[in-house]
Short mmCIF file of C-alpha atoms and ligand atoms in Angstrom, two decimals:
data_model
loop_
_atom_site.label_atom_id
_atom_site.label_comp_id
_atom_site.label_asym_id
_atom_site.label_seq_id
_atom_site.Cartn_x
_atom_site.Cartn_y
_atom_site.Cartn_z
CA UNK R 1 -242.01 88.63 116.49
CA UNK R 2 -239.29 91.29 116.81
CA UNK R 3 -236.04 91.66 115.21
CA UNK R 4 -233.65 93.34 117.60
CA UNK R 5 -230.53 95.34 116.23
CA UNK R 6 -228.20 96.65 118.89
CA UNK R 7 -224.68 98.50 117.94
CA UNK R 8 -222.42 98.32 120.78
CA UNK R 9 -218.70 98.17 121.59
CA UNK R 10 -216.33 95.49 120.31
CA UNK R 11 -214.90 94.89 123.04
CA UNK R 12 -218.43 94.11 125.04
CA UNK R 13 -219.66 91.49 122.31
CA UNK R 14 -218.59 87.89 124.12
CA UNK R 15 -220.33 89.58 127.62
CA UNK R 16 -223.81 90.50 125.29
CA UNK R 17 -223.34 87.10 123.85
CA UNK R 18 -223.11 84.97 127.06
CA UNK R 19 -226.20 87.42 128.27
CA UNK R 20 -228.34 86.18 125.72
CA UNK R 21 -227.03 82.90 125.70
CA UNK R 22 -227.97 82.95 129.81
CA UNK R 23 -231.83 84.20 128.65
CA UNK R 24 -232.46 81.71 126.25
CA UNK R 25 -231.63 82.89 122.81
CA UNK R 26 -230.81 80.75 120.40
CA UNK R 27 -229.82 82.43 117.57
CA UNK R 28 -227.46 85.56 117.15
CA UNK R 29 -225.90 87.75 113.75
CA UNK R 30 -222.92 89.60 114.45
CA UNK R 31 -221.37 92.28 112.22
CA UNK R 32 -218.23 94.45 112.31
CA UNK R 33 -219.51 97.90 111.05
CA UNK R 34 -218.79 101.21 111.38
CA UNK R 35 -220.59 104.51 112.59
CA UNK R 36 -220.62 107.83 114.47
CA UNK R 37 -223.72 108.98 117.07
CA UNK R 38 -224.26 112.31 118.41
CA UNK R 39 -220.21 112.95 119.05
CA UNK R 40 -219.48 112.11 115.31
CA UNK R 41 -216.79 109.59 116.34
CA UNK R 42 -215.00 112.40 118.30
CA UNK R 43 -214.88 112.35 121.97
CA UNK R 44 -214.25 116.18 122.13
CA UNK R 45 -215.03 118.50 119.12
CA UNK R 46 -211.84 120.10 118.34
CA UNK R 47 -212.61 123.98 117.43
CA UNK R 48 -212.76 124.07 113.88
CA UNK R 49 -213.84 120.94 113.44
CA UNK R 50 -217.25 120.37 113.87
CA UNK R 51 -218.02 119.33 110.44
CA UNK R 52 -215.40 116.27 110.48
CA UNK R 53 -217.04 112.99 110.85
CA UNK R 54 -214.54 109.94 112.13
CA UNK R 55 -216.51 106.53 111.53
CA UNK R 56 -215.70 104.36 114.44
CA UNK R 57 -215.99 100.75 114.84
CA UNK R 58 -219.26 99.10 116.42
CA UNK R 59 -220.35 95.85 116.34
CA UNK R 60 -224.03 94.95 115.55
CA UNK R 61 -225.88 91.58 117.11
CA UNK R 62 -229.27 90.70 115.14
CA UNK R 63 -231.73 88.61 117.47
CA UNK R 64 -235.28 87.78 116.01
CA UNK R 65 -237.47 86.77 118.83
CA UNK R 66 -240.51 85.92 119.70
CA UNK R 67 -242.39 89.20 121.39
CA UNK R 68 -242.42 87.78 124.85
CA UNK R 69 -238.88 87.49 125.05
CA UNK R 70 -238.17 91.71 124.06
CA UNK R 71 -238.18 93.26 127.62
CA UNK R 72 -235.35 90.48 128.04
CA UNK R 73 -233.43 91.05 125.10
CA UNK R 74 -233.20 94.50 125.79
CA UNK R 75 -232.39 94.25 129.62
CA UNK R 76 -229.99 91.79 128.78
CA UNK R 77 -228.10 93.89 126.03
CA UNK R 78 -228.77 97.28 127.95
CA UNK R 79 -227.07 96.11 131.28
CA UNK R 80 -223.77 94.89 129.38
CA UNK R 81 -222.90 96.42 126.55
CA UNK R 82 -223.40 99.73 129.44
CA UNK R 83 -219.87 101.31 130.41
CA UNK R 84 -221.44 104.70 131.06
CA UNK R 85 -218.82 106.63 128.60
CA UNK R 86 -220.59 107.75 125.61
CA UNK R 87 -220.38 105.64 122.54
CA UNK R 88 -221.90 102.82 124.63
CA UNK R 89 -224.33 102.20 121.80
CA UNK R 90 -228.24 101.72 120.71
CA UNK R 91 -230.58 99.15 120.49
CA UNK R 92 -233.30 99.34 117.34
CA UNK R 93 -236.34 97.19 118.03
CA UNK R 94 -238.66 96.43 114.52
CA UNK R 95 -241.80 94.00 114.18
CA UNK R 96 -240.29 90.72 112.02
CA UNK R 97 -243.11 89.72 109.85
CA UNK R 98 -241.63 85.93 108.94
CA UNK R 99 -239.27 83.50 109.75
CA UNK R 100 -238.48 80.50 107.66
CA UNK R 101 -236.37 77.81 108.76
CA UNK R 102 -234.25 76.87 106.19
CA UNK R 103 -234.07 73.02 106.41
CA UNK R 104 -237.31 71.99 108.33
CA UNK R 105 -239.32 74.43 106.59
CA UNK R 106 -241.01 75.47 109.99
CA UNK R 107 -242.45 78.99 110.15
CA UNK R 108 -242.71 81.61 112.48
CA UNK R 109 -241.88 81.85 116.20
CA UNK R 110 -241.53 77.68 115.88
CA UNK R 111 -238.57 79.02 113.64
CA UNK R 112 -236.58 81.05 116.00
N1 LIG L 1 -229.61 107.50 115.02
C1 LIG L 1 -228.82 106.48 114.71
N2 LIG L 1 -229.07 105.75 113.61
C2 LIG L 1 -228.28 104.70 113.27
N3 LIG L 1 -227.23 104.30 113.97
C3 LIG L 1 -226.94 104.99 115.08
C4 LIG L 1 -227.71 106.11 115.50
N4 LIG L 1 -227.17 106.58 116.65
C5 LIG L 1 -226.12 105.79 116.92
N5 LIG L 1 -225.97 104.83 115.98
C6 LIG L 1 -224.96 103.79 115.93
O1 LIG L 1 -224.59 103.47 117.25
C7 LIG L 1 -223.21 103.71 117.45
C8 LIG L 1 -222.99 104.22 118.85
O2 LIG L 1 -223.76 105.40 119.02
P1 LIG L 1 -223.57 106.23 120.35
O3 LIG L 1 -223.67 105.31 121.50
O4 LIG L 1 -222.33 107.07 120.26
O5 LIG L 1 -224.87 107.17 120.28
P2 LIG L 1 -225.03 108.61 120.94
O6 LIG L 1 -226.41 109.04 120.63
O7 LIG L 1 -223.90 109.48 120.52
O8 LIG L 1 -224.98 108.30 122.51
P3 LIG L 1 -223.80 108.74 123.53
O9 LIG L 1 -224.02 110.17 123.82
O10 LIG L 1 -223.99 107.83 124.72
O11 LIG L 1 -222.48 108.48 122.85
C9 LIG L 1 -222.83 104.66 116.35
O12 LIG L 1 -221.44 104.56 116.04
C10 LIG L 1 -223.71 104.22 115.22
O13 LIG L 1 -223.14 103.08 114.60
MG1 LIG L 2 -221.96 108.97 120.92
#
């Protein structure tokens, strides 16, 4: 299994959403967070200011999935949350070791 983290913009979430939605997932975490990439949250560097850095707000969607399912995922998030301006965002791929469903007590992939 795989536990995809992808930061993208805001305003792109309800597209990534429905994308994953259209693929199959059946489970998404969304947080509001904040963060700065190779522009440190500026879209030009003003002179003299190179060393500011200006958090700006992302929003982060959790998937765990099954392994057969991550060229999706990724496709999926890649070809939305994409506006070709920078700040478009990243997506973080890690191996999930367990899942535990809560009230059925299921485990692994039978868990997503
Ligand atoms: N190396 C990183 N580690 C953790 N989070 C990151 C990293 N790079 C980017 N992020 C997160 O992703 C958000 C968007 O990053 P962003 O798309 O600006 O990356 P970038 O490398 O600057 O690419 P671009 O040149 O397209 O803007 C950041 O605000 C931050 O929250
Ligand atoms: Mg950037």
């Amino acid at each position: 299994m795989k536990l995809v983290s992808a930061v993208i913009k805001p305003f792109k979430l309800d597209d990534v959403r429905e994308a994953l939605s259209d693929i199959g997932i059946q489970g998404v975490t969304v947080t509001e967070v904040k963060g700065f990439g190779r522009q440190k949250g500026h879209t030009e560097l003003y002179r003299g200011a190179e060393y500011v850095v200006d958090f700006l707000p992302k929003v982060k969607i959790e998937v765990a999935i099954d392994d057969d399912m991550l060229d999706q995922v990724i496709e999926a998030i890649s070809k939305t949350a994409n506006t070709g301006k920078i700040g478009d965002g990243k997506i973080f791929v890690m191996p999930l070791e367990q899942v535990i469903r809560i009230r059925t007590g299921e485990t692994g992939p039978d868990a997503l």
